[in-house]
mmCIF file of C-alpha atoms in Angstrom:
data_model
loop_
_atom_site.group_PDB
_atom_site.id
_atom_site.type_symbol
_atom_site.label_atom_id
_atom_site.label_comp_id
_atom_site.label_asym_id
_atom_site.label_seq_id
_atom_site.Cartn_x
_atom_site.Cartn_y
_atom_site.Cartn_z
ATOM 1 C CA MET A 95 -0.075 0.171 0.098
ATOM 2 C CA SER A 96 1.624 3.347 -1.024
ATOM 3 C CA THR A 97 2.094 6.113 1.794
ATOM 4 C CA PRO A 98 -0.668 8.275 0.523
ATOM 5 C CA ALA A 99 -3.119 5.955 0.321
ATOM 6 C CA LEU A 100 -2.317 4.529 4.068
ATOM 7 C CA GLY A 101 -2.523 8.254 5.068
ATOM 8 C CA ARG A 102 -6.121 8.584 3.629
ATOM 9 C CA ARG A 103 -6.976 5.580 5.408
ATOM 10 C CA VAL A 104 -5.712 6.862 8.744
ATOM 11 C CA ASP A 105 -7.508 10.140 8.170
ATOM 12 C CA HIS A 106 -10.539 8.158 7.428
ATOM 13 C CA LYS A 107 -10.374 6.415 10.519
ATOM 14 C CA ILE A 108 -9.826 9.253 12.627
ATOM 15 C CA ALA A 109 -12.783 11.128 11.188
ATOM 16 C CA ARG A 110 -15.192 7.927 11.730
ATOM 17 C CA GLY A 111 -14.081 7.887 15.821
ATOM 18 C CA ILE A 112 -14.410 11.694 15.971
ATOM 19 C CA GLN A 113 -17.787 11.287 14.596
ATOM 20 C CA ARG A 114 -18.982 8.403 16.476
ATOM 21 C CA VAL A 115 -17.624 10.194 19.875
ATOM 22 C CA THR A 116 -19.215 13.270 18.797
ATOM 23 C CA SER A 117 -22.661 12.008 17.747
ATOM 24 C CA THR A 118 -23.295 9.363 20.317
ATOM 25 C CA ALA A 119 -23.586 8.935 23.688
ATOM 26 C CA PHE A 120 -21.972 5.642 24.673
ATOM 27 C CA GLY A 121 -23.214 3.337 27.191
ATOM 28 C CA PRO A 122 -26.948 4.472 27.757
ATOM 29 C CA TYR A 123 -28.069 1.319 29.632
ATOM 30 C CA GLN A 124 -24.571 1.469 31.557
ATOM 31 C CA SER A 125 -25.043 5.230 32.784
ATOM 32 C CA ALA A 126 -28.739 4.361 33.626
ATOM 33 C CA VAL A 127 -27.736 1.237 35.903
ATOM 34 C CA ILE A 128 -25.168 3.916 37.549
ATOM 35 C CA ARG A 129 -27.950 6.604 38.000
ATOM 36 C CA ILE A 130 -30.310 4.201 39.610
ATOM 37 C CA GLY A 131 -27.769 2.190 41.759
ATOM 38 C CA PHE A 132 -26.108 5.124 43.231
ATOM 39 C CA SER A 133 -29.487 7.217 43.659
ATOM 40 C CA ALA A 134 -30.945 4.061 45.307
ATOM 41 C CA THR A 135 -28.176 3.370 47.179
ATOM 42 C CA TYR A 136 -28.509 7.047 48.787
ATOM 43 C CA LEU A 137 -31.907 6.905 49.160
ATOM 44 C CA PHE A 138 -32.215 3.808 51.081
ATOM 45 C CA PHE A 139 -29.073 4.947 53.506
ATOM 46 C CA LEU A 140 -31.260 8.144 54.091
ATOM 47 C CA LEU A 141 -34.500 6.348 54.834
ATOM 48 C CA ARG A 142 -32.523 3.981 57.348
ATOM 49 C CA GLU A 143 -30.970 6.700 58.964
ATOM 50 C CA LEU A 144 -34.272 8.635 59.364
ATOM 51 C CA PRO A 145 -34.718 7.833 63.022
ATOM 52 C CA ASN A 146 -31.346 9.095 63.766
ATOM 53 C CA ARG A 147 -30.883 11.943 61.390
ATOM 54 C CA HIS A 148 -30.487 14.766 64.217
ATOM 55 C CA GLU A 149 -27.762 12.598 66.401
ATOM 56 C CA MET A 150 -25.993 11.641 62.589
ATOM 57 C CA TYR A 151 -26.260 15.141 60.816
ATOM 58 C CA GLY A 152 -28.472 17.504 62.377
ATOM 59 C CA PRO A 153 -28.742 19.566 65.555
ATOM 60 C CA ASP A 154 -27.975 16.773 68.187
ATOM 61 C CA ALA A 155 -24.842 15.432 66.238
ATOM 62 C CA PRO A 156 -21.628 14.986 68.633
ATOM 63 C CA TRP A 157 -19.962 16.902 65.876
ATOM 64 C CA ARG A 158 -21.815 20.237 66.431
ATOM 65 C CA TRP A 159 -22.869 22.667 63.699
ATOM 66 C CA ASP A 160 -19.916 25.402 64.953
ATOM 67 C CA MET A 161 -17.479 22.676 65.081
ATOM 68 C CA ALA A 162 -18.387 21.785 61.463
ATOM 69 C CA GLN A 163 -18.468 25.221 60.264
ATOM 70 C CA GLN A 164 -14.743 26.015 61.678
ATOM 71 C CA LEU A 165 -13.397 22.995 59.686
ATOM 72 C CA ILE A 166 -15.199 23.737 56.385
ATOM 73 C CA SER A 167 -13.961 27.518 56.762
ATOM 74 C CA GLY A 168 -10.520 25.554 56.660
ATOM 75 C CA ASN A 169 -10.621 22.993 54.087
ATOM 76 C CA GLN A 170 -13.090 25.207 51.940
ATOM 77 C CA ALA A 171 -15.769 22.320 51.462
ATOM 78 C CA PHE A 172 -19.533 22.812 50.267
ATOM 79 C CA SER A 173 -22.480 22.084 52.392
ATOM 80 C CA VAL A 174 -26.144 24.343 52.302
ATOM 81 C CA LEU A 175 -26.487 22.869 56.126
ATOM 82 C CA MET A 176 -24.105 25.209 57.171
ATOM 83 C CA TRP A 177 -26.521 28.339 55.817
ATOM 84 C CA SER A 178 -28.147 27.786 59.311
ATOM 85 C CA ASP A 179 -28.186 26.033 62.211
ATOM 86 C CA SER A 180 -31.997 25.783 62.725
ATOM 87 C CA THR A 181 -33.761 22.402 62.641
ATOM 88 C CA VAL A 182 -36.510 23.627 60.475
ATOM 89 C CA TRP A 183 -33.554 24.322 57.742
ATOM 90 C CA PHE A 184 -32.013 20.811 58.432
ATOM 91 C CA GLU A 185 -35.288 19.504 58.035
ATOM 92 C CA THR A 186 -36.132 20.891 54.948
ATOM 93 C CA VAL A 187 -32.449 19.655 53.423
ATOM 94 C CA TYR A 188 -32.718 16.443 54.447
ATOM 95 C CA ALA A 189 -36.267 16.125 53.096
ATOM 96 C CA VAL A 190 -35.134 17.751 49.719
ATOM 97 C CA VAL A 191 -32.053 15.107 49.613
ATOM 98 C CA LEU A 192 -34.494 12.396 49.789
ATOM 99 C CA ILE A 193 -36.865 13.417 47.017
ATOM 100 C CA SER A 194 -34.283 14.478 44.915
ATOM 101 C CA ALA A 195 -32.805 10.667 45.397
ATOM 102 C CA ALA A 196 -36.163 9.438 44.430
ATOM 103 C CA LEU A 197 -36.922 11.312 41.334
ATOM 104 C CA LEU A 198 -33.388 10.804 40.256
ATOM 105 C CA MET A 199 -33.880 6.838 40.410
ATOM 106 C CA VAL A 200 -36.821 7.028 38.478
ATOM 107 C CA GLY A 201 -35.334 9.811 35.937
ATOM 108 C CA TRP A 202 -37.906 12.652 36.561
ATOM 109 C CA HIS A 203 -36.159 15.754 35.049
ATOM 110 C CA THR A 204 -32.774 14.223 35.439
ATOM 111 C CA ARG A 205 -30.491 16.657 34.697
ATOM 112 C CA ALA A 206 -32.353 18.915 37.823
ATOM 113 C CA MET A 207 -32.253 15.954 40.066
ATOM 114 C CA SER A 208 -28.937 15.035 39.254
ATOM 115 C CA VAL A 209 -27.573 18.409 40.566
ATOM 116 C CA LEU A 210 -29.986 18.869 43.345
ATOM 117 C CA PHE A 211 -28.583 15.121 44.396
ATOM 118 C CA MET A 212 -24.832 16.212 44.270
ATOM 119 C CA VAL A 213 -25.356 19.010 46.052
ATOM 120 C CA GLY A 214 -27.363 16.947 49.023
ATOM 121 C CA VAL A 215 -24.828 14.521 48.906
ATOM 122 C CA LEU A 216 -21.801 17.163 49.391
ATOM 123 C CA SER A 217 -23.918 18.875 52.183
ATOM 124 C CA VAL A 218 -24.820 15.866 54.098
ATOM 125 C CA GLN A 219 -21.711 14.251 53.779
ATOM 126 C CA ASN A 220 -19.421 17.261 54.794
ATOM 127 C CA ARG A 221 -21.738 18.198 57.435
ATOM 128 C CA SER A 222 -20.149 15.021 59.464
ATOM 129 C CA ILE A 223 -17.144 13.945 57.557
ATOM 130 C CA PHE A 224 -16.630 11.353 60.146
ATOM 131 C CA MET A 225 -19.741 9.160 59.391
ATOM 132 C CA GLY A 226 -19.488 6.474 56.861
ATOM 133 C CA ASP A 227 -18.051 3.276 55.625
ATOM 134 C CA GLY A 228 -15.966 3.899 52.758
ATOM 135 C CA GLY A 229 -19.100 3.607 50.471
ATOM 136 C CA ASP A 230 -19.963 7.112 51.221
ATOM 137 C CA ASN A 231 -16.462 8.273 49.314
ATOM 138 C CA VAL A 232 -17.738 6.433 46.387
ATOM 139 C CA ILE A 233 -20.995 8.260 46.231
ATOM 140 C CA HIS A 234 -19.382 11.559 47.046
ATOM 141 C CA ILE A 235 -17.271 11.077 43.972
ATOM 142 C CA MET A 236 -19.948 9.512 41.521
ATOM 143 C CA ALA A 237 -22.570 12.037 42.518
ATOM 144 C CA ILE A 238 -20.487 14.585 40.907
ATOM 145 C CA TYR A 239 -20.058 12.726 37.831
ATOM 146 C CA LEU A 240 -23.648 11.978 37.465
ATOM 147 C CA VAL A 241 -24.288 15.584 36.525
ATOM 148 C CA LEU A 242 -21.973 15.236 33.254
ATOM 149 C CA THR A 243 -23.585 12.123 32.138
ATOM 150 C CA ARG A 244 -26.788 11.743 29.999
ATOM 151 C CA CYS A 245 -27.689 8.764 32.207
ATOM 152 C CA ALA A 246 -31.895 9.247 31.353
ATOM 153 C CA GLN A 247 -31.755 7.741 27.801
ATOM 154 C CA VAL A 248 -33.307 4.958 28.827
ATOM 155 C CA TRP A 249 -35.095 3.314 31.850
ATOM 156 C CA SER A 250 -36.457 6.917 32.823
ATOM 157 C CA LEU A 251 -39.547 8.884 33.045
ATOM 158 C CA ASP A 252 -37.734 11.338 30.939
ATOM 159 C CA ALA A 253 -37.364 8.789 28.150
ATOM 160 C CA ARG A 254 -40.993 7.479 28.315
ATOM 161 C CA ARG A 255 -42.008 11.181 28.288
ATOM 162 C CA MET A 256 -40.095 11.697 25.125
ATOM 163 C CA ALA A 257 -41.413 8.358 23.131
ATOM 164 C CA ARG A 258 -44.896 9.593 23.924
ATOM 165 C CA ARG A 259 -44.359 12.855 22.194
ATOM 166 C CA GLU A 260 -42.635 11.025 19.497
ATOM 167 C CA ARG A 261 -45.767 8.683 19.106
ATOM 168 C CA ALA A 262 -48.047 11.804 19.321
ATOM 169 C CA ALA A 263 -46.031 13.777 16.662
ATOM 170 C CA ALA A 264 -46.500 10.633 14.199
ATOM 171 C CA ASP A 265 -49.758 10.011 14.751
ATOM 172 C CA ASP A 266 -50.721 13.921 14.506
ATOM 173 C CA PRO A 267 -48.234 15.981 12.888
ATOM 174 C CA GLY A 268 -50.008 18.760 12.690
ATOM 175 C CA ARG A 269 -50.829 18.978 16.426
ATOM 176 C CA PRO A 270 -48.688 21.570 18.669
ATOM 177 C CA VAL A 271 -46.360 19.811 21.248
ATOM 178 C CA ARG A 272 -47.475 20.797 24.515
ATOM 179 C CA GLY A 273 -44.792 22.599 26.733
ATOM 180 C CA ASN A 274 -43.913 21.199 30.091
ATOM 181 C CA VAL A 275 -44.047 23.211 32.978
ATOM 182 C CA ALA A 276 -42.285 21.933 35.706
ATOM 183 C CA GLY A 277 -39.238 22.062 33.696
ATOM 184 C CA PRO A 278 -38.825 25.951 33.372
ATOM 185 C CA VAL A 279 -40.000 26.342 37.115
ATOM 186 C CA LEU A 280 -37.315 24.007 38.171
ATOM 187 C CA TRP A 281 -34.828 26.167 35.923
ATOM 188 C CA ALA A 282 -36.147 29.416 37.399
ATOM 189 C CA VAL A 283 -36.234 28.403 40.962
ATOM 190 C CA LEU A 284 -32.845 26.924 40.978
ATOM 191 C CA GLY A 285 -31.427 29.909 39.283
ATOM 192 C CA VAL A 286 -32.927 32.151 42.158
ATOM 193 C CA VAL A 287 -31.291 29.808 44.650
ATOM 194 C CA LEU A 288 -28.014 29.755 43.065
ATOM 195 C CA ILE A 289 -27.912 33.684 42.656
ATOM 196 C CA VAL A 290 -28.643 33.949 46.188
ATOM 197 C CA ALA A 291 -26.215 31.639 47.175
ATOM 198 C CA GLY A 292 -23.701 33.146 45.133
ATOM 199 C CA VAL A 293 -24.116 36.503 46.736
ATOM 200 C CA THR A 294 -24.100 35.300 50.352
ATOM 201 C CA ASN A 295 -20.577 33.012 49.642
ATOM 202 C CA GLY A 296 -22.922 29.909 50.208
ATOM 203 C CA LEU A 297 -21.255 28.142 47.409
ATOM 204 C CA GLY A 298 -18.017 27.101 49.573
ATOM 205 C CA GLY A 299 -14.315 28.136 48.994
ATOM 206 C CA THR A 300 -13.648 26.511 45.694
ATOM 207 C CA TRP A 301 -13.974 27.462 42.383
ATOM 208 C CA TRP A 302 -15.122 24.777 40.525
ATOM 209 C CA LEU A 303 -18.031 24.057 42.206
ATOM 210 C CA PRO A 304 -19.594 27.613 41.491
ATOM 211 C CA ALA A 305 -18.743 27.442 38.168
ATOM 212 C CA LEU A 306 -19.835 23.652 37.684
ATOM 213 C CA LEU A 307 -23.506 25.033 38.682
ATOM 214 C CA TRP A 308 -23.241 28.090 36.883
ATOM 215 C CA ILE A 309 -22.093 26.554 33.361
ATOM 216 C CA LEU A 310 -25.374 23.566 34.287
ATOM 217 C CA TRP A 311 -27.714 26.453 34.523
ATOM 218 C CA VAL A 312 -27.013 28.340 31.706
ATOM 219 C CA GLY A 313 -26.555 25.552 29.413
ATOM 220 C CA GLU A 314 -29.559 23.850 30.298
ATOM 221 C CA GLY A 315 -31.407 27.413 29.784
ATOM 222 C CA ALA A 316 -29.624 27.391 26.263
ATOM 223 C CA TRP A 317 -30.626 23.865 25.673
ATOM 224 C CA TRP A 318 -34.365 24.812 26.352
ATOM 225 C CA PHE A 319 -34.385 27.769 23.797
ATOM 226 C CA VAL A 320 -32.717 26.095 21.157
ATOM 227 C CA ASN A 321 -35.103 22.822 21.419
ATOM 228 C CA ARG A 322 -38.227 25.171 21.714
ATOM 229 C CA TYR A 323 -37.350 27.495 18.838
ATOM 230 C CA ALA A 324 -34.527 26.071 16.797
ATOM 231 C CA PRO A 325 -34.522 22.181 17.177
ATOM 232 C CA HIS A 326 -33.061 21.543 13.659
ATOM 233 C CA SER A 327 -30.177 24.494 13.567
ATOM 234 C CA GLN A 328 -26.472 23.975 14.035
ATOM 235 C CA SER A 329 -26.860 25.462 17.229
ATOM 236 C CA ARG A 330 -28.812 22.446 18.527
ATOM 237 C CA THR A 331 -25.904 20.126 16.798
ATOM 238 C CA LEU A 332 -23.562 22.093 18.544
ATOM 239 C CA LEU A 333 -25.010 21.728 21.875
ATOM 240 C CA ASP A 334 -25.438 18.049 21.294
ATOM 241 C CA VAL A 335 -21.743 17.481 20.393
ATOM 242 C CA ILE A 336 -20.972 19.488 23.564
ATOM 243 C CA ALA A 337 -23.320 16.819 25.872
ATOM 244 C CA ASN A 338 -22.484 13.695 24.149
ATOM 245 C CA LEU A 339 -18.378 14.962 24.924
ATOM 246 C CA ALA A 340 -19.163 15.581 28.298
ATOM 247 C CA HIS A 341 -20.930 12.300 28.618
ATOM 248 C CA ASN A 342 -18.522 9.980 27.132
ATOM 249 C CA ALA A 343 -15.248 11.543 28.703
ATOM 250 C CA THR A 344 -17.295 11.402 32.098
ATOM 251 C CA LEU A 345 -17.899 7.537 31.411
ATOM 252 C CA VAL A 346 -14.546 6.972 30.494
ATOM 253 C CA VAL A 347 -13.380 9.044 33.941
ATOM 254 C CA ILE A 348 -16.029 6.517 35.822
ATOM 255 C CA MET A 349 -14.174 3.175 34.404
ATOM 256 C CA ALA A 350 -10.759 4.753 35.256
ATOM 257 C CA GLU A 351 -11.931 5.376 38.935
ATOM 258 C CA VAL A 352 -13.349 2.089 39.389
ATOM 259 C CA CYS A 353 -10.011 0.622 38.039
ATOM 260 C CA LEU A 354 -7.966 2.826 40.271
ATOM 261 C CA ILE A 355 -10.121 2.045 43.384
ATOM 262 C CA TYR A 356 -9.691 -2.094 42.589
ATOM 263 C CA ALA A 357 -5.963 -1.621 41.754
ATOM 264 C CA THR A 358 -5.038 0.477 44.712
ATOM 265 C CA ALA A 359 -7.004 -1.681 47.365
ATOM 266 C CA GLY A 360 -5.451 -4.803 45.656
ATOM 267 C CA TRP A 361 -1.535 -3.563 45.873
ATOM 268 C CA TYR A 362 -2.280 -2.380 49.285
ATOM 269 C CA LYS A 363 -3.543 -5.620 50.210
ATOM 270 C CA ILE A 364 -0.619 -7.491 49.223
ATOM 271 C CA GLN A 365 1.769 -5.593 51.183
ATOM 272 C CA GLY A 366 -0.295 -6.571 54.455
ATOM 273 C CA SER A 367 1.054 -9.630 56.229
ATOM 274 C CA ARG A 368 -2.372 -10.906 57.163
ATOM 275 C CA TRP A 369 -3.087 -10.865 53.328
ATOM 276 C CA GLN A 370 -0.023 -12.599 52.671
ATOM 277 C CA ASP A 371 -0.619 -15.399 55.012
ATOM 278 C CA GLY A 372 -4.108 -15.703 54.082
ATOM 279 C CA THR A 373 -5.758 -14.826 57.497
ATOM 280 C CA ALA A 374 -6.949 -11.507 56.982
ATOM 281 C CA LEU A 375 -10.641 -12.346 56.182
ATOM 282 C CA TYR A 376 -10.524 -14.271 59.775
ATOM 283 C CA TYR A 377 -10.419 -11.184 61.980
ATOM 284 C CA PRO A 378 -13.370 -9.047 60.969
ATOM 285 C CA LEU A 379 -15.617 -12.058 61.037
ATOM 286 C CA LYS A 380 -14.381 -12.141 65.036
ATOM 287 C CA LEU A 381 -15.377 -8.487 65.412
ATOM 288 C CA ASP A 382 -18.543 -7.863 67.103
ATOM 289 C CA SER A 383 -19.369 -4.666 65.479
ATOM 290 C CA PHE A 384 -18.929 -6.648 61.712
ATOM 291 C CA THR A 385 -20.927 -9.609 62.646
ATOM 292 C CA PRO A 386 -24.703 -9.082 62.135
ATOM 293 C CA TRP A 387 -24.780 -13.013 61.683
ATOM 294 C CA PRO A 388 -22.581 -14.344 64.470
ATOM 295 C CA GLY A 389 -23.470 -17.818 63.372
ATOM 296 C CA LEU A 390 -22.959 -17.617 59.853
ATOM 297 C CA SER A 391 -19.413 -15.723 60.585
ATOM 298 C CA ASP A 392 -18.475 -18.363 63.118
ATOM 299 C CA ILE A 393 -18.901 -20.997 60.575
ATOM 300 C CA LEU A 394 -16.934 -19.399 58.029
ATOM 301 C CA ALA A 395 -14.130 -18.284 60.598
ATOM 302 C CA SER A 396 -14.100 -21.928 61.500
ATOM 303 C CA ASN A 397 -13.123 -22.945 57.807
ATOM 304 C CA GLY A 398 -9.376 -22.246 57.455
ATOM 305 C CA VAL A 399 -8.993 -23.278 53.761
ATOM 306 C CA MET A 400 -11.701 -21.098 52.908
ATOM 307 C CA VAL A 401 -10.554 -18.321 54.663
ATOM 308 C CA MET A 402 -7.309 -18.797 52.810
ATOM 309 C CA LEU A 403 -9.111 -19.267 49.498
ATOM 310 C CA ILE A 404 -11.188 -16.194 49.813
ATOM 311 C CA THR A 405 -8.293 -13.811 51.173
ATOM 312 C CA TYR A 406 -6.203 -14.945 48.105
ATOM 313 C CA GLY A 407 -9.061 -14.812 45.857
ATOM 314 C CA THR A 408 -10.034 -11.276 47.041
ATOM 315 C CA VAL A 409 -6.542 -9.724 46.173
ATOM 316 C CA ALA A 410 -5.842 -11.706 42.967
ATOM 317 C CA VAL A 411 -9.387 -10.385 41.630
ATOM 318 C CA GLN A 412 -8.655 -6.611 42.837
ATOM 319 C CA VAL A 413 -5.462 -6.937 41.244
ATOM 320 C CA ALA A 414 -5.930 -8.497 37.885
ATOM 321 C CA PHE A 415 -9.487 -6.640 37.167
ATOM 322 C CA PRO A 416 -7.985 -3.625 35.593
ATOM 323 C CA PHE A 417 -5.930 -5.945 32.979
ATOM 324 C CA THR A 418 -8.960 -7.793 32.094
ATOM 325 C CA LEU A 419 -10.599 -5.181 30.151
ATOM 326 C CA PHE A 420 -8.754 -6.334 27.394
ATOM 327 C CA ASN A 421 -10.609 -9.550 27.274
ATOM 328 C CA ARG A 422 -14.415 -9.308 27.651
ATOM 329 C CA ARG A 423 -15.028 -12.941 28.688
ATOM 330 C CA VAL A 424 -12.262 -12.829 31.750
ATOM 331 C CA LYS A 425 -13.600 -9.349 32.389
ATOM 332 C CA ASN A 426 -17.185 -10.690 33.052
ATOM 333 C CA VAL A 427 -16.356 -13.700 35.123
ATOM 334 C CA LEU A 428 -14.085 -11.224 37.515
ATOM 335 C CA LEU A 429 -16.833 -8.660 37.439
ATOM 336 C CA VAL A 430 -19.250 -11.276 38.674
ATOM 337 C CA ALA A 431 -16.856 -12.565 41.208
ATOM 338 C CA MET A 432 -16.496 -8.963 42.439
ATOM 339 C CA MET A 433 -20.253 -8.201 42.618
ATOM 340 C CA CYS A 434 -20.789 -11.612 44.582
ATOM 341 C CA GLU A 435 -17.784 -10.526 46.815
ATOM 342 C CA HIS A 436 -19.304 -7.310 47.417
ATOM 343 C CA ALA A 437 -22.685 -9.120 48.401
ATOM 344 C CA GLY A 438 -20.963 -11.076 50.991
ATOM 345 C CA ILE A 439 -19.259 -8.075 52.561
ATOM 346 C CA ALA A 440 -22.773 -6.942 52.961
ATOM 347 C CA LEU A 441 -23.942 -10.186 54.265
ATOM 348 C CA LEU A 442 -21.122 -11.004 56.809
ATOM 349 C CA LEU A 443 -19.874 -7.751 57.753
ATOM 350 C CA GLY A 444 -23.100 -5.606 57.858
ATOM 351 C CA LEU A 445 -21.851 -3.167 55.218
ATOM 352 C CA PRO A 446 -25.099 -2.876 52.910
ATOM 353 C CA PHE A 447 -24.625 0.396 51.493
ATOM 354 C CA PHE A 448 -20.836 0.073 50.775
ATOM 355 C CA SER A 449 -21.661 -2.932 48.853
ATOM 356 C CA MET A 450 -24.522 -1.576 47.121
ATOM 357 C CA ALA A 451 -22.116 1.785 45.815
ATOM 358 C CA MET A 452 -19.400 -0.503 44.870
ATOM 359 C CA ILE A 453 -22.116 -2.868 42.953
ATOM 360 C CA ALA A 454 -23.429 0.097 41.251
ATOM 361 C CA ALA A 455 -20.006 1.507 40.229
ATOM 362 C CA ASP A 456 -19.164 -2.015 38.716
ATOM 363 C CA SER A 457 -22.344 -1.752 36.814
ATOM 364 C CA VAL A 458 -20.656 0.613 34.144
ATOM 365 C CA PHE A 459 -18.533 -2.502 32.776
ATOM 366 C CA LEU A 460 -21.975 -4.843 32.925
ATOM 367 C CA PRO A 461 -22.271 -6.279 29.090
ATOM 368 C CA THR A 462 -25.240 -4.643 27.046
ATOM 369 C CA ALA A 463 -26.564 -7.802 25.856
ATOM 370 C CA PHE A 464 -27.298 -8.746 29.717
ATOM 371 C CA LEU A 465 -28.802 -5.271 30.484
ATOM 372 C CA LEU A 466 -30.984 -5.315 27.564
ATOM 373 C CA TRP A 467 -32.131 -8.981 29.029
ATOM 374 C CA LEU A 468 -32.642 -7.555 32.310
ATOM 375 C CA GLY A 469 -34.696 -4.744 30.913
ATOM 376 C CA SER A 470 -37.149 -7.084 28.982
ATOM 377 C CA ARG A 471 -37.351 -9.569 32.093
ATOM 378 C CA THR A 472 -38.331 -6.479 34.186
ATOM 379 C CA THR A 473 -40.782 -5.221 31.240
ATOM 380 C CA LEU A 474 -42.229 -8.614 31.319
ATOM 381 C CA ALA A 475 -42.562 -8.721 34.962
ATOM 382 C CA ARG A 476 -44.228 -5.280 34.974
ATOM 383 C CA GLU A 477 -46.848 -6.266 32.206
ATOM 384 C CA ARG A 478 -47.855 -9.417 33.999
ATOM 385 C CA LEU A 479 -48.393 -7.296 37.360
ATOM 386 C CA PHE A 480 -50.280 -4.313 35.408
ATOM 387 C CA PRO A 481 -51.788 -6.078 32.366
ATOM 388 C CA GLY A 482 -53.400 -3.747 29.824
ATOM 389 C CA ARG A 483 -50.619 -0.729 30.262
ATOM 390 C CA ALA A 484 -49.181 0.190 27.126
ATOM 391 C CA ASP A 485 -45.257 -0.255 26.807
ATOM 392 C CA VAL A 486 -43.131 2.539 25.656
ATOM 393 C CA PRO A 487 -40.864 1.688 22.580
ATOM 394 C CA ARG A 488 -37.247 1.030 23.748
ATOM 395 C CA PRO A 489 -33.964 1.794 22.006
ATOM 396 C CA ARG A 490 -33.514 -0.540 19.199
ATOM 397 C CA ARG A 491 -30.390 -2.936 19.762
ATOM 398 C CA ASP A 492 -28.690 -3.379 16.033
ATOM 399 C CA SER A 493 -25.740 -5.068 17.261
ATOM 400 C CA VAL A 494 -23.894 -6.841 20.059
ATOM 401 C CA ALA A 495 -21.240 -4.040 20.573
ATOM 402 C CA GLU A 496 -20.895 -2.503 23.932
ATOM 403 C CA GLU A 497 -22.004 0.807 23.095
ATOM 404 C CA VAL A 498 -25.709 1.391 21.527
ATOM 405 C CA PRO A 499 -25.979 4.609 19.504
ATOM 406 C CA GLN A 500 -28.846 6.651 20.542
ATOM 407 C CA ARG A 501 -30.724 9.346 18.868
ATOM 408 C CA ASP A 502 -29.593 12.678 20.112
ATOM 409 C CA ASP A 503 -32.548 14.080 21.374
ATOM 410 C CA LYS A 504 -32.858 11.207 24.088
ATOM 411 C CA GLY A 505 -30.743 13.106 26.413
ATOM 412 C CA HIS A 506 -32.253 14.218 29.718
ATOM 413 C CA THR A 507 -32.543 18.115 30.223
ATOM 414 C CA LEU A 508 -33.788 20.078 33.061
ATOM 415 C CA VAL A 509 -36.581 21.944 31.096
ATOM 416 C CA GLY A 510 -37.423 18.499 29.890
#
């Protein structure tokens, strides 16, 4: 092959790659599972701690409000709970975080709910930083990443609403499309809150959080305006390219984050003497604070061979996982092993929310074929429970590739 022909072929492949990355939001099902997983994890956590919320994050917490204020003034963290020490304000914030987590889970005006969810997670966790079991750190990071993803393309109320609009437009092309009132109202209310918080220096001491919130707010306003008055213009295409690039880049960062978590955990374990001699699992099974089922823990702890196999297997899986991404079959096997490991941690050590957070993070690597099968089984179960309800068309799967290209108008927006 001549040099000019080879150059043209390389240029063609590069152009195709750029076209694909800018025109498609990859992993719609994986990002939807991440959205559902993390919002459900935090929702269940807040519900479980509902009776103890005052002692953990509220006015009766050992880590008092004035102590938290001193710490936050030093580390420049962000928490809306620092805006006031009143019980009414705490209850309001806690309720908003609960509601935003529930609405994010079902995908109702997902962009707005993802922003509220991020603000709520940062506020609650930064109020009492000594609360948590490790899973809170993962939720903390992923809550920030979620606002940059188009995680409502499928399995969301936003996708259902868009599908109904498309069907109505196809059935009656001349019928005017009804506007969505909730979206503009949310945008306006959040804009007022953002302005007041900025004027009163309530957005923390970092520069990136105010910048991110303002970019999201202005961007969503521009998105609504262009969709409403110029849906087929170049401006609409440009906004979609930016959204796809942000989504795809964030998805890559999430994957890298998960690999980094497992790699560092595995290599740190290798350096520990208890992990080297295969007895590391034995000791937490004998701690009263981590034995919700003492009988079950005693049975496992009494089997030395099983303790050794699980100890060494945990290290091997965590260290090897990042290197298995180049082989899909091996990756899927280790992915199942890690999810089973986290399920065992939830059962044996009494850390359900840590395990839920890690399983949700692992879901970014789930194969699309499995997620499509899971979605079809869920749809079938729903139809059996609620017969007669019309199903909403789901995005068509044309291949067995990991990424399923979606139409550019499937992404969620704050204004709907």
